[in-house]
mmCIF file of C-alpha atoms in Angstrom:
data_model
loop_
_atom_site.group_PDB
_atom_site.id
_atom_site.type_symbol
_atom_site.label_atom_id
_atom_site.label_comp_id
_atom_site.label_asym_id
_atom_site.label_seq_id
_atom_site.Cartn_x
_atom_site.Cartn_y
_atom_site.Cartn_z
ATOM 1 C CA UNK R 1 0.000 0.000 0.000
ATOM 2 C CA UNK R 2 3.015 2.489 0.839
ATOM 3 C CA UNK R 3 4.409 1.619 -2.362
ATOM 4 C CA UNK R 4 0.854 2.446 -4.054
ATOM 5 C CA UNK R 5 0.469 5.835 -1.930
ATOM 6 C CA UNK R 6 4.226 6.888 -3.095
ATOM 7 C CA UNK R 7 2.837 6.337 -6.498
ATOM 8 C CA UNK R 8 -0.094 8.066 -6.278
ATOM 9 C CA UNK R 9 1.819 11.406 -4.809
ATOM 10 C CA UNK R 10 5.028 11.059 -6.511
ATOM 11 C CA UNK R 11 5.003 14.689 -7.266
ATOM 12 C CA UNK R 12 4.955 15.651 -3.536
ATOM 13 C CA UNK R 13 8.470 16.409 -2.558
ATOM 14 C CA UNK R 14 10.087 14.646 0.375
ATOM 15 C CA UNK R 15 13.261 14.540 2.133
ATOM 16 C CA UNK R 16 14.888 17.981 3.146
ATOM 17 C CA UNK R 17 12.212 19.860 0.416
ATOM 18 C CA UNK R 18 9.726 22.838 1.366
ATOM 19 C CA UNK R 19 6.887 20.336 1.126
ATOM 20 C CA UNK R 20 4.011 23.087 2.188
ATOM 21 C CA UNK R 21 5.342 26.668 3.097
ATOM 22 C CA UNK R 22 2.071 28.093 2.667
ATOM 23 C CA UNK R 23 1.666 30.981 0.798
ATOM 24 C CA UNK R 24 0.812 34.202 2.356
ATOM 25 C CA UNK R 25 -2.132 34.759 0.162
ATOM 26 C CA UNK R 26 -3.654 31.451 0.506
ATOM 27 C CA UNK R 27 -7.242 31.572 2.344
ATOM 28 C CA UNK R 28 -7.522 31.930 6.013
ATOM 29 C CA UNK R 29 -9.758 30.055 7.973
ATOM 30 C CA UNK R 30 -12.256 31.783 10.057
ATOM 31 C CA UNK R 31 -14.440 31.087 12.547
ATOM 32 C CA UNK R 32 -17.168 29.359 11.057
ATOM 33 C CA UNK R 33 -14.967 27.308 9.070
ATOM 34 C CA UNK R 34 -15.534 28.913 6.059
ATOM 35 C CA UNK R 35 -12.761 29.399 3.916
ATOM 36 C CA UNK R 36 -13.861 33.082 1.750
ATOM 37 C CA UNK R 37 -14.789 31.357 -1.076
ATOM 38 C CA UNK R 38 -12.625 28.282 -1.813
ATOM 39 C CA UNK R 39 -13.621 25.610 -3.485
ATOM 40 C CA UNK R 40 -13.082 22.331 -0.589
ATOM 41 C CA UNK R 41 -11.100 19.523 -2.469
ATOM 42 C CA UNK R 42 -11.791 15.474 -0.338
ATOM 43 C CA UNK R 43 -11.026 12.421 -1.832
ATOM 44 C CA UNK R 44 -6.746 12.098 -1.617
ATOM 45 C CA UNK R 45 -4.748 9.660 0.619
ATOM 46 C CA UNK R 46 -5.443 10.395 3.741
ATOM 47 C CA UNK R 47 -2.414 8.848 6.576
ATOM 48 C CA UNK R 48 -4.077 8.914 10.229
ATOM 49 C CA UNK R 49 -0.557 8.691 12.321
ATOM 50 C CA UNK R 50 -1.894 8.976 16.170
ATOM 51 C CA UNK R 51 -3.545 5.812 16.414
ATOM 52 C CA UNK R 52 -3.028 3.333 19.091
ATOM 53 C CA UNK R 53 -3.610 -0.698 19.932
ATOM 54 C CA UNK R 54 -3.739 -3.106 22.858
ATOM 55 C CA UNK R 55 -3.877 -6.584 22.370
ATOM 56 C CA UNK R 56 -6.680 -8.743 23.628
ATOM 57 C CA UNK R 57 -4.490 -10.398 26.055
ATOM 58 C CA UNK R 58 -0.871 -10.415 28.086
ATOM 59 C CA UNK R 59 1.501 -13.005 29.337
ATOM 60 C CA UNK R 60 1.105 -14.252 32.807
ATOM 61 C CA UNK R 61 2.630 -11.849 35.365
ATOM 62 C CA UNK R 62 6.485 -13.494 35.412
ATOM 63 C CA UNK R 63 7.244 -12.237 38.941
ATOM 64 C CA UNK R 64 6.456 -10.652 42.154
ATOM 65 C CA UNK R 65 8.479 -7.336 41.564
ATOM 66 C CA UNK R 66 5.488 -6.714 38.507
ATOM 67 C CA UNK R 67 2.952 -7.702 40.015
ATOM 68 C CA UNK R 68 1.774 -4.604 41.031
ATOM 69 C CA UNK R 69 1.622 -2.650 38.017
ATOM 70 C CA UNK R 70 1.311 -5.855 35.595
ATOM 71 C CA UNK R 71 -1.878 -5.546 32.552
ATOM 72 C CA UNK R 72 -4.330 -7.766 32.476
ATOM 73 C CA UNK R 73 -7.511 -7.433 30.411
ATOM 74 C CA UNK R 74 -10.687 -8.097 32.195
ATOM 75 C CA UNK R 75 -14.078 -9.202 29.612
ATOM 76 C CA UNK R 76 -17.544 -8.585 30.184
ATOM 77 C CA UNK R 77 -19.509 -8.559 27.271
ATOM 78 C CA UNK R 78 -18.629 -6.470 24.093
ATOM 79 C CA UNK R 79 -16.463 -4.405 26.648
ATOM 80 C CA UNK R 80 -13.224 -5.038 27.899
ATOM 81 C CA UNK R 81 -11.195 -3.354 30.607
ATOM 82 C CA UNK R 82 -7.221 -2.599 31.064
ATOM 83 C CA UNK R 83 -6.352 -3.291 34.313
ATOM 84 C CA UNK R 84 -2.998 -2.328 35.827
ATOM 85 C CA UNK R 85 -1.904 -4.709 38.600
ATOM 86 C CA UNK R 86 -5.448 -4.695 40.504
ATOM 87 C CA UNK R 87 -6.580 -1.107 39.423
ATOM 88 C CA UNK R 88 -8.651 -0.377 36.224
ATOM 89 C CA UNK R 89 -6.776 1.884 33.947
ATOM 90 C CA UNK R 90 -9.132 2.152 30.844
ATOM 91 C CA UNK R 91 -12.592 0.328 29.516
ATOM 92 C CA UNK R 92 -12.113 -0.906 26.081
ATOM 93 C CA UNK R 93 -13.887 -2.446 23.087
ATOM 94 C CA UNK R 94 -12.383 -4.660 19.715
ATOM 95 C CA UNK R 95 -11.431 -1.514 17.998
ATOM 96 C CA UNK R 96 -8.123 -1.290 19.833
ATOM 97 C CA UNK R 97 -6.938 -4.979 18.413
ATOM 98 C CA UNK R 98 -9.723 -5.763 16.021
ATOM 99 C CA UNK R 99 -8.222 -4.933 12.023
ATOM 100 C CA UNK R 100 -11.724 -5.878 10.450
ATOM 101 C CA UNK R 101 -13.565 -3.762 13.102
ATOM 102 C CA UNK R 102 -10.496 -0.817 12.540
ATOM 103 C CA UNK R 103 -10.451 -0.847 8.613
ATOM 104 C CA UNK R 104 -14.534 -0.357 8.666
ATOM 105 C CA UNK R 105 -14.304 2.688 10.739
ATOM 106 C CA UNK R 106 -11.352 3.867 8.424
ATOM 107 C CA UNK R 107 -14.114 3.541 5.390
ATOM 108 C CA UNK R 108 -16.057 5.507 6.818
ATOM 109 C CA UNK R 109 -13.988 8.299 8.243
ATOM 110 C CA UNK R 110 -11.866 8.461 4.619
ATOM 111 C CA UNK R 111 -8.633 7.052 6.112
ATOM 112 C CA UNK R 112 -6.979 5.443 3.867
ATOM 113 C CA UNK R 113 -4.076 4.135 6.477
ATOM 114 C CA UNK R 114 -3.397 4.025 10.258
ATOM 115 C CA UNK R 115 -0.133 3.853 11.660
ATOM 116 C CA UNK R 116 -0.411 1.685 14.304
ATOM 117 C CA UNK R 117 1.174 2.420 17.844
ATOM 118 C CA UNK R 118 0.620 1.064 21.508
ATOM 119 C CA UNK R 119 -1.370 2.374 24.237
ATOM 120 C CA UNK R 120 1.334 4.495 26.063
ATOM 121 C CA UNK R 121 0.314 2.951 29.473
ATOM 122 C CA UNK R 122 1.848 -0.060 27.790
ATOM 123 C CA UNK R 123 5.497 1.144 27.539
ATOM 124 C CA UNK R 124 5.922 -0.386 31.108
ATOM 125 C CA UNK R 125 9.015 1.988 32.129
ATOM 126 C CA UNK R 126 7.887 1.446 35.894
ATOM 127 C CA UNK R 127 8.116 -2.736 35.597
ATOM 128 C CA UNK R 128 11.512 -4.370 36.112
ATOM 129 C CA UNK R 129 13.055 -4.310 32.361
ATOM 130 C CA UNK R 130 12.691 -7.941 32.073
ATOM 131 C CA UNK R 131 9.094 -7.510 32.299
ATOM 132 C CA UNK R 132 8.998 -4.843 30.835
ATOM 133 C CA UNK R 133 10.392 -6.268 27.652
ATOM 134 C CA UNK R 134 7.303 -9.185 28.143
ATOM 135 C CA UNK R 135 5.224 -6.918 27.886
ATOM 136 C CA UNK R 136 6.841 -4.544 24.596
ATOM 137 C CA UNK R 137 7.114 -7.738 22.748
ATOM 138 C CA UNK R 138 3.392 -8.470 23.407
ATOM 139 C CA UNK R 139 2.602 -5.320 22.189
ATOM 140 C CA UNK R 140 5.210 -5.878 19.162
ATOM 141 C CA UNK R 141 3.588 -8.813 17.782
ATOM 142 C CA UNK R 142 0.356 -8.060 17.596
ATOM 143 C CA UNK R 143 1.216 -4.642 16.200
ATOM 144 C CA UNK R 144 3.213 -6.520 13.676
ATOM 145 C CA UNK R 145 0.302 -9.340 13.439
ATOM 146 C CA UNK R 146 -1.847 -6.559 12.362
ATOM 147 C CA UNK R 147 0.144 -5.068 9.798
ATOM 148 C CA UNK R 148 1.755 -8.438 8.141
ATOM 149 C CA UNK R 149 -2.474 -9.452 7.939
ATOM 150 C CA UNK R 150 -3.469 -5.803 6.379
ATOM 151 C CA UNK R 151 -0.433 -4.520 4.435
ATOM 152 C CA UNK R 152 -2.496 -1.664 2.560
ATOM 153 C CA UNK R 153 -3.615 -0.803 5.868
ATOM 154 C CA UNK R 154 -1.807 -0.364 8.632
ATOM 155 C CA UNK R 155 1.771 0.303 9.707
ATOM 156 C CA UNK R 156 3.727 -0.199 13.163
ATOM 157 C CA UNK R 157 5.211 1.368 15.316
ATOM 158 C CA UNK R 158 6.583 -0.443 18.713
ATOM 159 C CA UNK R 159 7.817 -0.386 22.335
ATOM 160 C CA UNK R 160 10.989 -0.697 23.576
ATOM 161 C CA UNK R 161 12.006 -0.902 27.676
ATOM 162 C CA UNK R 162 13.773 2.570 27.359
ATOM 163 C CA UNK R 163 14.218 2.689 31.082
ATOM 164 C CA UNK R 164 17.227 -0.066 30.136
ATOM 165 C CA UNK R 165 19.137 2.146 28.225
ATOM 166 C CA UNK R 166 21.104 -0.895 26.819
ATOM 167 C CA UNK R 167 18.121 -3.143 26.178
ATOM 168 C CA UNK R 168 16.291 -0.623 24.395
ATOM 169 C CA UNK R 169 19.262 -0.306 21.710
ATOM 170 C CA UNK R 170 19.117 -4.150 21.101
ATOM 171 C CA UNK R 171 15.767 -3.796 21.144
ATOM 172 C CA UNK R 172 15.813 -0.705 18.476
ATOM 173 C CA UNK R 173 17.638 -2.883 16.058
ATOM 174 C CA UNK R 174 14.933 -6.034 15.985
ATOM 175 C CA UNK R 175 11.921 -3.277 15.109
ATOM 176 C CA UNK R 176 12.712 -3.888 11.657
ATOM 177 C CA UNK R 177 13.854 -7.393 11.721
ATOM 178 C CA UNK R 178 11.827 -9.429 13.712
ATOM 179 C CA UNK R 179 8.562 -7.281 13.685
ATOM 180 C CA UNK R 180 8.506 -5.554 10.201
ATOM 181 C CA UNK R 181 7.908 -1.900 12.359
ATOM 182 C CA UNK R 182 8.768 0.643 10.435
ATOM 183 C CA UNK R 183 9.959 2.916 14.148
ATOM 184 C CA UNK R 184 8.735 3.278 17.934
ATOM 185 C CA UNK R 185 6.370 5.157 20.531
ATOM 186 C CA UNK R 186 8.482 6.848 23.591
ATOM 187 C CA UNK R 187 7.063 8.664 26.445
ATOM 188 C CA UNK R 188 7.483 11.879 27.208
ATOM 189 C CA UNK R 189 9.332 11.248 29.966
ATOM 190 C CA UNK R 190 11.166 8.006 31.219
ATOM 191 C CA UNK R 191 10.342 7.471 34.832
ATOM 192 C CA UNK R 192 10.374 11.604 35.342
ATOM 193 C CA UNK R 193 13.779 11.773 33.576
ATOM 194 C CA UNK R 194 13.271 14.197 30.898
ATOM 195 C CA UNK R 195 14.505 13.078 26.942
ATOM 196 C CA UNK R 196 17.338 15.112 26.634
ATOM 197 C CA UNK R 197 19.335 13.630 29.611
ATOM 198 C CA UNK R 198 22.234 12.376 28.565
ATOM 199 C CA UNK R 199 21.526 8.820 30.008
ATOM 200 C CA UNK R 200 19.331 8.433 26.626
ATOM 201 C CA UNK R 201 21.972 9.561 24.113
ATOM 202 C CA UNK R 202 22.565 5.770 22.939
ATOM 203 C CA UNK R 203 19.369 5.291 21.966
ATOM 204 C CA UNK R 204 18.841 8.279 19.914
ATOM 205 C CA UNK R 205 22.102 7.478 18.093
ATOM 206 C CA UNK R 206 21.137 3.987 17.328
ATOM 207 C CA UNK R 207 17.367 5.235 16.137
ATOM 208 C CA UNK R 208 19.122 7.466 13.917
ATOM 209 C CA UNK R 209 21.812 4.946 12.919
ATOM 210 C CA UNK R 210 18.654 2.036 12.299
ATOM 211 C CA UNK R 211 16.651 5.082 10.437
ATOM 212 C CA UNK R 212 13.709 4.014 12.671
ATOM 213 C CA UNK R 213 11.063 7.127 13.164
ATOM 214 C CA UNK R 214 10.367 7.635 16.625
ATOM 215 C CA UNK R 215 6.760 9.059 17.909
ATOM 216 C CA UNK R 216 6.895 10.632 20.999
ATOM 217 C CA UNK R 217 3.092 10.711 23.035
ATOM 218 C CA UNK R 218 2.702 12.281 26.183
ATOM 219 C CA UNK R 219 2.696 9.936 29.435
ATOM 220 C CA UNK R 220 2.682 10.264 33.114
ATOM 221 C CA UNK R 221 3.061 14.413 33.138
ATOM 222 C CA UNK R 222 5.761 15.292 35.521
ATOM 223 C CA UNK R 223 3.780 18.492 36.555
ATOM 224 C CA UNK R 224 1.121 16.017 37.788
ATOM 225 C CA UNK R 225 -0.218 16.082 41.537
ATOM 226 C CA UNK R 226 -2.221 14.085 43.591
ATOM 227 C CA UNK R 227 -5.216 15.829 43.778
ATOM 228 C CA UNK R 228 -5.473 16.463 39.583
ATOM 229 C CA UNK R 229 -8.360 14.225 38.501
ATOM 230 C CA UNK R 230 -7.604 11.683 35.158
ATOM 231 C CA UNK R 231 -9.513 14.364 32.986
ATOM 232 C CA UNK R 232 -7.472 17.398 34.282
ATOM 233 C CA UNK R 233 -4.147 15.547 33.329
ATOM 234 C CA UNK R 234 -5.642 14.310 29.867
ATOM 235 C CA UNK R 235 -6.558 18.185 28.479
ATOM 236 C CA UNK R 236 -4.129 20.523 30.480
ATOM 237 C CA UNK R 237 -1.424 18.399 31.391
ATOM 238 C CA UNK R 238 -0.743 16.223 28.633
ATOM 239 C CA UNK R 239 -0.170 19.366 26.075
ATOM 240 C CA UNK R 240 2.302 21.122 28.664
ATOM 241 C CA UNK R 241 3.835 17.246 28.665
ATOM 242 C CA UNK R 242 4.514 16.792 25.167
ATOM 243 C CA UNK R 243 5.779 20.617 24.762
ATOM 244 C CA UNK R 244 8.216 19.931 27.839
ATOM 245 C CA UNK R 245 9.641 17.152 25.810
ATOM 246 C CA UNK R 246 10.395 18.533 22.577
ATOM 247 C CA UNK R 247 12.005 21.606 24.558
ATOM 248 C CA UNK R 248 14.374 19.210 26.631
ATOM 249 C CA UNK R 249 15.340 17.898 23.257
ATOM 250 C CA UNK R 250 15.920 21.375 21.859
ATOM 251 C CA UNK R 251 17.849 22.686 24.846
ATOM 252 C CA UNK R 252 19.950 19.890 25.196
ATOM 253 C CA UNK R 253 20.917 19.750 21.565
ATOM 254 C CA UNK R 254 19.963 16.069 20.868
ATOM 255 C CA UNK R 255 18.224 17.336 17.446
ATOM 256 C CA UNK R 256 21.805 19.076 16.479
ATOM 257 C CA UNK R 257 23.853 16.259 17.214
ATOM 258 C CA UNK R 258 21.367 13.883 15.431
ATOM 259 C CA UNK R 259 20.250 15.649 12.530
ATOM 260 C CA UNK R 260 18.716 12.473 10.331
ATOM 261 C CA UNK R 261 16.576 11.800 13.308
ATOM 262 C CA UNK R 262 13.008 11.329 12.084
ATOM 263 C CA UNK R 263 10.955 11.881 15.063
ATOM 264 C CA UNK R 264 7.577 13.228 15.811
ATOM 265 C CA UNK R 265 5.754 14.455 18.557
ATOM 266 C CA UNK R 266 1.595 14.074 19.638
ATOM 267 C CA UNK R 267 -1.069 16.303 20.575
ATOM 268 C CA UNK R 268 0.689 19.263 18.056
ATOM 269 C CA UNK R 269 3.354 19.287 20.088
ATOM 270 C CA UNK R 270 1.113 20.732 23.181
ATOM 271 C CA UNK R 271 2.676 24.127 24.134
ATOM 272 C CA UNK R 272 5.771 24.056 22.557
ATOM 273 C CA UNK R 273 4.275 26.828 19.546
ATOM 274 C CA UNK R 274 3.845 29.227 22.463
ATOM 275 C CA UNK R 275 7.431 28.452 24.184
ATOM 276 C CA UNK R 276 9.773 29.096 20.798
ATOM 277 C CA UNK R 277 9.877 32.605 21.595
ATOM 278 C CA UNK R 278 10.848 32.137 24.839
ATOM 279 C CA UNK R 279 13.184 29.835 23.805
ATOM 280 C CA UNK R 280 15.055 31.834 21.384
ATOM 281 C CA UNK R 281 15.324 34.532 23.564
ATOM 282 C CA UNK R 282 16.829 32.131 26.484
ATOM 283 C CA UNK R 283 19.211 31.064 23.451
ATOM 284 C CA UNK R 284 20.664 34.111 22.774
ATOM 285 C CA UNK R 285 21.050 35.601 26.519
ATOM 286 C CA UNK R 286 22.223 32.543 27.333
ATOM 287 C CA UNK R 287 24.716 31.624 24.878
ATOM 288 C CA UNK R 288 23.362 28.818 23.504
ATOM 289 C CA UNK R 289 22.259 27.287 27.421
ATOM 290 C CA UNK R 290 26.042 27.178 28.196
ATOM 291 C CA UNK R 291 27.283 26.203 24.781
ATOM 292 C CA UNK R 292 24.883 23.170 24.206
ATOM 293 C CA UNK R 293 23.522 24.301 21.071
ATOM 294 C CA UNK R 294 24.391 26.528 17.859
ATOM 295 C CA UNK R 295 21.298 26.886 16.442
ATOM 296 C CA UNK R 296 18.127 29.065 17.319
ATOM 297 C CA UNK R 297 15.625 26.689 18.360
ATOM 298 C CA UNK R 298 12.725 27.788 16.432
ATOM 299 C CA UNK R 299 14.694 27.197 13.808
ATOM 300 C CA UNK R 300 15.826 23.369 14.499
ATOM 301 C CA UNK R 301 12.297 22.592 15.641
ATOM 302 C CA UNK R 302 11.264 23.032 11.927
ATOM 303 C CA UNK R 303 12.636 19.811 11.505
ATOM 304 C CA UNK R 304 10.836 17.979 14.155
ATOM 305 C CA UNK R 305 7.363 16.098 12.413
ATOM 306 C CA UNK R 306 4.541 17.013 14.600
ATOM 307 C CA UNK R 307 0.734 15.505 14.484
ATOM 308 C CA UNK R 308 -2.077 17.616 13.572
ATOM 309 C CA UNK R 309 -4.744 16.130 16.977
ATOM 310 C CA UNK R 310 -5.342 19.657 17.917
ATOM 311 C CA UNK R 311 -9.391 20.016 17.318
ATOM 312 C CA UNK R 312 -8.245 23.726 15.977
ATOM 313 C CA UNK R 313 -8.254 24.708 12.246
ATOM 314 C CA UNK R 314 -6.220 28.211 13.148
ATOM 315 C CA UNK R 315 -4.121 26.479 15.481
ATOM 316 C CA UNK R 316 -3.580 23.343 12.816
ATOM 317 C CA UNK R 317 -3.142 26.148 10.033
ATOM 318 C CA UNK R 318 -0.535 28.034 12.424
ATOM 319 C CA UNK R 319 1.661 24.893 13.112
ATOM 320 C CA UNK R 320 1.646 23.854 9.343
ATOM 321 C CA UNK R 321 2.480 27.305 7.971
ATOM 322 C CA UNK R 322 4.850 28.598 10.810
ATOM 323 C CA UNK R 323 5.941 26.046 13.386
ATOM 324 C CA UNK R 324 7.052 23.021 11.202
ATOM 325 C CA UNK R 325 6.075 23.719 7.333
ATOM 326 C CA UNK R 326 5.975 20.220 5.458
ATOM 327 C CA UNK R 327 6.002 18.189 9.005
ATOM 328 C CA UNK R 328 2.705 18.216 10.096
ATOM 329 C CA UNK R 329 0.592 15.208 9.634
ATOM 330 C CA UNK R 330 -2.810 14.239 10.408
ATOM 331 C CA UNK R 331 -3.265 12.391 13.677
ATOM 332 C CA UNK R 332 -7.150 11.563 15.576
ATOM 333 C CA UNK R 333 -5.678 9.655 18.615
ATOM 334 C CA UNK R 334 -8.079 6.695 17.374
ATOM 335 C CA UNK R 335 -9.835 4.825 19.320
ATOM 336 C CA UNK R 336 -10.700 7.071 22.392
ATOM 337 C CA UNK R 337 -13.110 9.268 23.126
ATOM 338 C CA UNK R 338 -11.098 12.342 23.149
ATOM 339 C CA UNK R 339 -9.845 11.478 19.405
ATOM 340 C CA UNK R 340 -10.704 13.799 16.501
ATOM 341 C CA UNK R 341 -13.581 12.036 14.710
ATOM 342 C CA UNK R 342 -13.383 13.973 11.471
ATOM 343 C CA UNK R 343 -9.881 14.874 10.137
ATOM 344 C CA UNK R 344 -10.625 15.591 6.451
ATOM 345 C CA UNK R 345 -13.249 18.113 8.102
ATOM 346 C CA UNK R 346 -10.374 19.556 10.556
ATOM 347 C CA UNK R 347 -8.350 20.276 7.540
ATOM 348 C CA UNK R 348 -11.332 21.693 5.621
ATOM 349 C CA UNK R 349 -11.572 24.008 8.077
ATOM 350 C CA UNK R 350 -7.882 25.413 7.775
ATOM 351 C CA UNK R 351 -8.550 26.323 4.361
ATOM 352 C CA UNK R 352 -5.326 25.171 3.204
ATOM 353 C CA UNK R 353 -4.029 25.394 -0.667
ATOM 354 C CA UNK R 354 -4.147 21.974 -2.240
ATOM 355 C CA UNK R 355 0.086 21.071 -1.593
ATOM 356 C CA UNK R 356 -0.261 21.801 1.993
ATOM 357 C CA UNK R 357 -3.102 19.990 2.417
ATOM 358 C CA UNK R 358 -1.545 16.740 0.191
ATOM 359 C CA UNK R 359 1.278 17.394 2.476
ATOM 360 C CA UNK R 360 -0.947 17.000 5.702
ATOM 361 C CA UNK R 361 -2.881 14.431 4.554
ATOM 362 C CA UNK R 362 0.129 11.924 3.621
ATOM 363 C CA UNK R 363 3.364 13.683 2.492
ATOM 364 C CA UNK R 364 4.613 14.868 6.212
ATOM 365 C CA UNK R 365 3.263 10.998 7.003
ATOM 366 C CA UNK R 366 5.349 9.601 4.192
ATOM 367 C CA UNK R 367 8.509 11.416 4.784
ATOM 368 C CA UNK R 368 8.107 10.410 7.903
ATOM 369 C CA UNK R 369 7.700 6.768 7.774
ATOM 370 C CA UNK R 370 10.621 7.310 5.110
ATOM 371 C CA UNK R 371 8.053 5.682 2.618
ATOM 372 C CA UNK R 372 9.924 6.583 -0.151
ATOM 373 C CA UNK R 373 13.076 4.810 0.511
#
């Protein structure tokens, strides 16, 4: 199907190209979505990339020491609940391992392919990496089940036990191999360690080294408290998460020492938009944050992909045009509640000039996924 897709936008231009600067004078949305007059173009490939899966079942608990945090998935009914040692995390239904059920809802949403990632509770950084790693290649295989069964589609993306530095880089170099996964999901933060520590360095140098893409989705927000209810961390937090991220990546210069990274971030990269000012200006009165870094961030976070599951046309049209031109793709956050239920519509809204749309509808996803290659 990739190969297909490639061939049905081979004039989009990948790789290190302006795919989608928009033009200055192309239509602005306003606030009742209509776009002054332009004629609304559906109907092209349309790449969802913030989707996520559990599997039906998990492994026997191996040990004591993960007991209390191990998942289980409890039935009753149609309706199936995630538990987490002996608490419930998250009622689901057959549309977070089901393909048949997945591609139906794709037909009717005009998706044409989901790239297919884990629930982020899933990446087990608080179990014992052993576990842990029980538990990633659980995830793994029916990620990779999915895929090898529905080619045209669905892609992977995995899990990997980052808080094991060393495992994860063995584990970065079977994505490909043994699961046919064309990158990886990564928290936000590992444990409350922040990305850009330098603990993580060897992985980022072997996903660059691999060519893996790596999505990072907010999880666990270290800003939470005890008193914040699940809701609270899922709308405020998660965006302040996510920006918090990217900027630890920024200020600590992993971006500028890795430069063929392909990595993306969820939720529009939260807050980071409204922190690049900021940023810059920290930059330059602090010389680079003590020498770490030579270029302005703003500038190096143009290369950074971001998704486009921010419910906003302005805000969409704002990180497309200014933030990361050509790196924004279309994300829902399929299959929970909060997800975006009509993307093509989202995009209508921004009033976007056919190659920026083409480019957020599948040629940020492509370049990406290094589809081309």
């Amino acid at each position: 199907m990739l190969r297909s897709i490639c061939w049905i936008v081979s004039g989009t231009r990948l790789h290190g190209e302006d795919l989608t600067a928009c033009s200055r004078d192309e239509p602005k949305p306003t606030p009742s979505g209509n776009c002054r007059g332009r004629l609304l173009v559906s109907g092209t490939v349309l790449i969802d990339v913030h989707t996520h899966v559990t599997p039906p079942e998990f492994p026997a608990c191996p040990d004591a020491a993960a007991a209390k945090r191990w998942p289980c998935m409890q039935c009753s009914g149609e309706q199936t609940t995630l538990f987490s040692g002996d608490k419930a995390f998250r009622v689901l239904d057959a549309r977070s391992w089901d393909a048949e059920r997945r591609i139906a809802d794709m037909a009717r949403s005009g998706v044409s392919m989901q790239l297919l990632s884990p629930m982020p509770e899933l990446l087990s950084y608080w179990l014992p990496s052993g576990a842990a790693s029980i538990v990633c290649d659980t995830v793994n295989d029916h990620i990779a089940e999915m895929v090898a069964g529905h080619p045209a589609y669905f892609r992977g993306v995995g899990a990997i036990p980052l808080q094991d530095v060393a495992e994860a880089v063995r584990a970065v170099k079977g994505l490909r191999s043994r699961y046919g996964l064309d990158g990886v999901e990564i928290g936000s933060n590992i444990n409350g360690k922040q990305l850009g520590d330098p603990e993580f360095e060897p992985f980022f140098a072997a996903a660059e080294s691999e060519g893996i893409a790596i999505f990072v989705h907010a999880i666990h927000p270290v800003a939470k408290v005890a008193d914040m209810s699940a809701q609270y961390v899922s709308v405020v937090l998660f965006p302040v998460e996510i920006a918090m991220a990217a900027a630890s990546l920024l200020m600590a210069g992993t971006l500028e020492r890795y430069p063929r990274l392909r990595i993306g971030f969820s939720h529009g990269a939260g807050a980071l938009p409204a922190m690049l000012g900021r940023l810059d200006q920290g930059w330059k009165r602090a010389d680079g944050f003590g020498g770490r870094i030579e270029i302005q961030p703003s500038v190096t976070a143009r290369s950074m992909f971001i998704d486009g599951n921010v419910y906003d046309p302005v805000l969409l049209r704002h990180l497309a045009c200014e933030v990361a031109p050509g790196r924004v793709f279309a994300g829902s956050d399929y299959p929970y509640k909060i997800m975006e239920e009509n993307i093509r519509g989202l995009i209508d809204r921004a009033c976007f000039s056919d190659e920026s749309r083409n480019s957020i509808e599948h040629g940020a996803a492509l370049a990406f996924l290094n589809a081309s290659a």
